[in-house]
CSV table of C-alpha atoms in Angstrom, one decimal:
chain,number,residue,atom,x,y,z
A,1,UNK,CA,109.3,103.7,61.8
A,2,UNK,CA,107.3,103.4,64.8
A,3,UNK,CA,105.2,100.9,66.1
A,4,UNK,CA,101.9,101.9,67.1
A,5,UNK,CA,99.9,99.1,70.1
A,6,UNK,CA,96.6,100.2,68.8
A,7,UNK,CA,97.8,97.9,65.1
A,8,UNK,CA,97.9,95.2,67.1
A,9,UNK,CA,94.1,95.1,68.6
A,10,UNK,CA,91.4,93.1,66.5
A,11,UNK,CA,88.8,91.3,67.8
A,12,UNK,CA,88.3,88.9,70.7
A,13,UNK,CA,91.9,90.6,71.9
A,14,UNK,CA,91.9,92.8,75.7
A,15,UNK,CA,94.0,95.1,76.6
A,16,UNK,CA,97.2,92.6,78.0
A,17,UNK,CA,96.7,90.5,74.6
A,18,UNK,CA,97.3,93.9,72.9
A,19,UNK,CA,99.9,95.2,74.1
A,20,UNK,CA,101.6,92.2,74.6
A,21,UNK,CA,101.5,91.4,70.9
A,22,UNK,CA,102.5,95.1,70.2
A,23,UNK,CA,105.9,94.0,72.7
A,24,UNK,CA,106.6,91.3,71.1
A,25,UNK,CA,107.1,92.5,67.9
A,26,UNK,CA,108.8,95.8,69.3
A,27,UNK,CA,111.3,93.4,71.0
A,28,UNK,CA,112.9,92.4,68.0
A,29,UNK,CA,113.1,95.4,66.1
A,30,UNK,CA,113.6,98.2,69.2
A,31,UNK,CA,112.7,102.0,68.1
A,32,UNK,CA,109.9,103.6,69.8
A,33,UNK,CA,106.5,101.7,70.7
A,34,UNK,CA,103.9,103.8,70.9
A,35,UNK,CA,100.5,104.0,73.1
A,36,UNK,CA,97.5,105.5,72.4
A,37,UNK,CA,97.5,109.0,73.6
A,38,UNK,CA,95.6,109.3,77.1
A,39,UNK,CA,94.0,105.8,76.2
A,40,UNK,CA,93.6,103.6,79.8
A,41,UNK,CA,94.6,100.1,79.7
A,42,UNK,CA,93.0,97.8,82.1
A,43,UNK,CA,95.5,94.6,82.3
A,44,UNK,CA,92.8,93.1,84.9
A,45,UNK,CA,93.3,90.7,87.6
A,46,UNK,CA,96.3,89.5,88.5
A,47,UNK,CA,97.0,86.1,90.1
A,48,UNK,CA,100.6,85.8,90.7
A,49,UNK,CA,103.5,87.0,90.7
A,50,UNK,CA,104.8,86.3,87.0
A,51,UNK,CA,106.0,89.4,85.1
A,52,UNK,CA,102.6,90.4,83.1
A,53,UNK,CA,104.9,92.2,80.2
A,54,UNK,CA,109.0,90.8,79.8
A,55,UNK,CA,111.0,92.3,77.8
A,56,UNK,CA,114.6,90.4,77.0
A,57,UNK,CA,117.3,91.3,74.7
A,58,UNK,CA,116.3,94.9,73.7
A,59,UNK,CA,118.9,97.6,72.3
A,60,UNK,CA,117.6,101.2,71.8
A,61,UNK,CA,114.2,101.3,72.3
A,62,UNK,CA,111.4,103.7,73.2
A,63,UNK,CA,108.1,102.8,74.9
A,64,UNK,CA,106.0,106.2,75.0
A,65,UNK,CA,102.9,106.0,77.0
A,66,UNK,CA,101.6,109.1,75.3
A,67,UNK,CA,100.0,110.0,78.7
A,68,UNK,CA,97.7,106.4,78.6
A,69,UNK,CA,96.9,104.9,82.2
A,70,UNK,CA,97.4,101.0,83.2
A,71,UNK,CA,95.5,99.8,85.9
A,72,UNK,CA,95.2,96.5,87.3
A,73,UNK,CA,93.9,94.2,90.2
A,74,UNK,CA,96.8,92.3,92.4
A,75,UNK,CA,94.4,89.5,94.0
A,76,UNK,CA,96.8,87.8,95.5
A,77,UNK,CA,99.9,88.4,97.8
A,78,UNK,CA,102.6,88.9,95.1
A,79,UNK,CA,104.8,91.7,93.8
A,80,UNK,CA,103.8,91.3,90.0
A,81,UNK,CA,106.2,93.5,87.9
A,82,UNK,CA,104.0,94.6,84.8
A,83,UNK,CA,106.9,96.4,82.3
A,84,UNK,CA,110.4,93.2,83.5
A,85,UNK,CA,113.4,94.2,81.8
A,86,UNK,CA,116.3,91.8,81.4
A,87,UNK,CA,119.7,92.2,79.2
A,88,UNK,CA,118.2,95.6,77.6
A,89,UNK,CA,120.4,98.7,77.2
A,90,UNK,CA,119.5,102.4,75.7
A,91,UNK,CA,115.7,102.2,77.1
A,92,UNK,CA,113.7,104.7,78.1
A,93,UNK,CA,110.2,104.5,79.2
A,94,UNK,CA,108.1,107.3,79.8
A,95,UNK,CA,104.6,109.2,80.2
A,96,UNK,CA,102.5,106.3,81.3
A,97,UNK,CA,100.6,106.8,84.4
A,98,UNK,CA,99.4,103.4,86.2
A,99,UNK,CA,97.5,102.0,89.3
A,100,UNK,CA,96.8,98.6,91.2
A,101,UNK,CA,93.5,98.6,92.9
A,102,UNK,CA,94.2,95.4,94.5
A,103,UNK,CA,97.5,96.5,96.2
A,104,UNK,CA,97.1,95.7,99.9
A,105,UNK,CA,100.5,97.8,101.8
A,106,UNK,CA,99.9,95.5,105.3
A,107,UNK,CA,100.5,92.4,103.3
A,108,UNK,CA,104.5,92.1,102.2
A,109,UNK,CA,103.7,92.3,99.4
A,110,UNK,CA,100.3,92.3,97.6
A,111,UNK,CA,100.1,94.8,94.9
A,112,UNK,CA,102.3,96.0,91.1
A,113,UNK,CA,105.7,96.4,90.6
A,114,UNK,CA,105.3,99.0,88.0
A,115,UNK,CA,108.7,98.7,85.8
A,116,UNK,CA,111.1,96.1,87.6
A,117,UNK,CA,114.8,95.9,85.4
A,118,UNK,CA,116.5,92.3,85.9
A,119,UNK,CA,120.4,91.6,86.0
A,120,UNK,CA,120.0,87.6,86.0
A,121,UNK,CA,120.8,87.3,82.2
A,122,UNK,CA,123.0,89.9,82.0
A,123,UNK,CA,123.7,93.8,82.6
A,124,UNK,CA,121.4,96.4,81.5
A,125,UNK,CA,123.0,100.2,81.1
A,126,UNK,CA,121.2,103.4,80.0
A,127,UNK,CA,117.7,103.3,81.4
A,128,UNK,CA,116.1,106.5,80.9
A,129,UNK,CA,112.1,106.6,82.8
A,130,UNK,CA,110.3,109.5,82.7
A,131,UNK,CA,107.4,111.4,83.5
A,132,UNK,CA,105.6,108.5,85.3
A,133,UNK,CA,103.0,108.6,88.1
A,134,UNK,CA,102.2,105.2,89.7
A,135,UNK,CA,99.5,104.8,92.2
A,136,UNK,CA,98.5,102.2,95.0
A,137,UNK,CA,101.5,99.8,94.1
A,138,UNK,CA,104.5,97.5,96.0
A,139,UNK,CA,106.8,100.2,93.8
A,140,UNK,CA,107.5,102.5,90.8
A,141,UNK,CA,111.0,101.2,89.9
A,142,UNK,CA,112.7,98.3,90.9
A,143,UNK,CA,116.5,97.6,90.0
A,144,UNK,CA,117.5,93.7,91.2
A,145,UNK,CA,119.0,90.2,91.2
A,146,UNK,CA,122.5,89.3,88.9
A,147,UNK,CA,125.8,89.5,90.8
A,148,UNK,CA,129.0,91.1,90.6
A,149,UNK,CA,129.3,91.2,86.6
A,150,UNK,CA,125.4,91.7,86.0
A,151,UNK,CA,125.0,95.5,86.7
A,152,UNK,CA,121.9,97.5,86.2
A,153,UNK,CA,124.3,100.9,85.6
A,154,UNK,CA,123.4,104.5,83.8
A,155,UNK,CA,119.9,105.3,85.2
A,156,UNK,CA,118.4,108.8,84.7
A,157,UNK,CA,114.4,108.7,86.6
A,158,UNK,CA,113.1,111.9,85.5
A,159,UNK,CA,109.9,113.4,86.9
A,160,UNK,CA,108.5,110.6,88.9
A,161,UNK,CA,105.5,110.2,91.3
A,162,UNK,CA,104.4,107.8,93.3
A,163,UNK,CA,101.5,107.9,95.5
A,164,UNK,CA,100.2,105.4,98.1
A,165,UNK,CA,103.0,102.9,97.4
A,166,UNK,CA,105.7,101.5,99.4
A,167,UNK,CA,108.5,102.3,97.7
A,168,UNK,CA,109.3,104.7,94.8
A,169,UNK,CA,112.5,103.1,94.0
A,170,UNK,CA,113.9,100.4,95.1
A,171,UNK,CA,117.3,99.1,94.3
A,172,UNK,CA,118.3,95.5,95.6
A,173,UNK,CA,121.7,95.4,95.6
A,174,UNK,CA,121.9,96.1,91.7
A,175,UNK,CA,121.3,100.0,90.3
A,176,UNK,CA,124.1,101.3,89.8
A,177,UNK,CA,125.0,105.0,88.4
A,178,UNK,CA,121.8,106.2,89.4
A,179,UNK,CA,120.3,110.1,88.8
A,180,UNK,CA,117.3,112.1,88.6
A,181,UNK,CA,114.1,113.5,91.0
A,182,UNK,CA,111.0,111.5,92.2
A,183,UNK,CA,108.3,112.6,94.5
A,184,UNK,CA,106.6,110.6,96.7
A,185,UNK,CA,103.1,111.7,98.6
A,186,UNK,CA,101.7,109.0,101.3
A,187,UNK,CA,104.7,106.5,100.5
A,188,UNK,CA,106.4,104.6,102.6
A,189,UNK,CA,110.3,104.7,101.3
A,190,UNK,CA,110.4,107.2,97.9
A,191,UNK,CA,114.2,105.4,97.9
A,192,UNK,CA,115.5,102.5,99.5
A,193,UNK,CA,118.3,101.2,97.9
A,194,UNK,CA,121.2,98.8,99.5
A,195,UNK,CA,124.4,97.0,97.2
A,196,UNK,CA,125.0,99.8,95.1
């Protein structure tokens, strides 16, 4: 069955308590999370550069934005990531559309990291993201740290966008076995990728 965020809202909860309650419970369980349709969540400001939703440990699991927006405020000089991935395998992520009106792109860096996956505690293989348009952001997708045994591997990006960011995708030396299509308008590097 799937999870819908919306259960998880009652009062005195925002949007971040939300949906991090509605992750939580998805990351034990897996199968498909599910926004409301066309619904925008405002995370507000940001302050750091912690990881606003981790997700660790997950096997075969959908988040489907249903077309909902995330929009936040970077107000400080940090590369937030707001969807952190770590030892997950058979995700995909799609139909979310999401902005940073505090990204600043003449400060390195000051602005979201949209969905950043993690190979520190372990590979992550078969990452599906799709149909996501990220605005005003440090980057869409980021693939990074682990070493030689701690591969990111089997990524399909499907129908990206991103807009007024500096990078689309970036993959620091981890992102391997990578496919798929992104357009970039008014961004800096739609694909810069090294240690692949």
């Amino acid at each position: 069955d799937a999870l819908f965020v919306e259960d998880f809202r009652s009062a005195g909860l925002n949007d971040r308590q939300t949906i991090s309650l509605a992750l939580s419970t998805w990351s034990k369980r897996g199968g498909i999370l599910l926004f409301e349709r066309g619904r925008e969540y405002d995370i507000g400001e940001i302050s750091n550069g912690n990881a606003i939703f981790p997700i660790s440990g997950v096997k075969n699991g959908t988040i489907a934005g249903n077309d909902a927006s995330i929009v936040a405020e970077t107000r400080v000089q940090a590369a937030p990531p707001i969807f952190f991935l770590q030892n997950c395998s058979d995700i995909s992520i799609s139909d979310f559309r999401a902005r940073d009106s505090g990204t600043d792109l003449s400060k390195d860096w000051q602005g979201m990291r949209f969905i950043v996956v993690d190979g520190s505690l372990g590979p992550c293989r078969g990452l599906a993201i799709k149909n996501i348009e990220v605005s005003d952001a440090v980057a869409l997708f980021c693939a990074q740290g682990g070493g030689p045994t701690q591969r990111i591997s089997g990524i399909t990006l499907k129908t990206l966008l991103a807009r007024r960011c500096y990078y689309g995708v970036n993959c620091i030396e981890n992102g391997d076995d990578l496919s798929g299509d992104i357009m970039a308008i008014d961004t800096r590097r739609a694909y810069f990728v090294y240690g692949v």
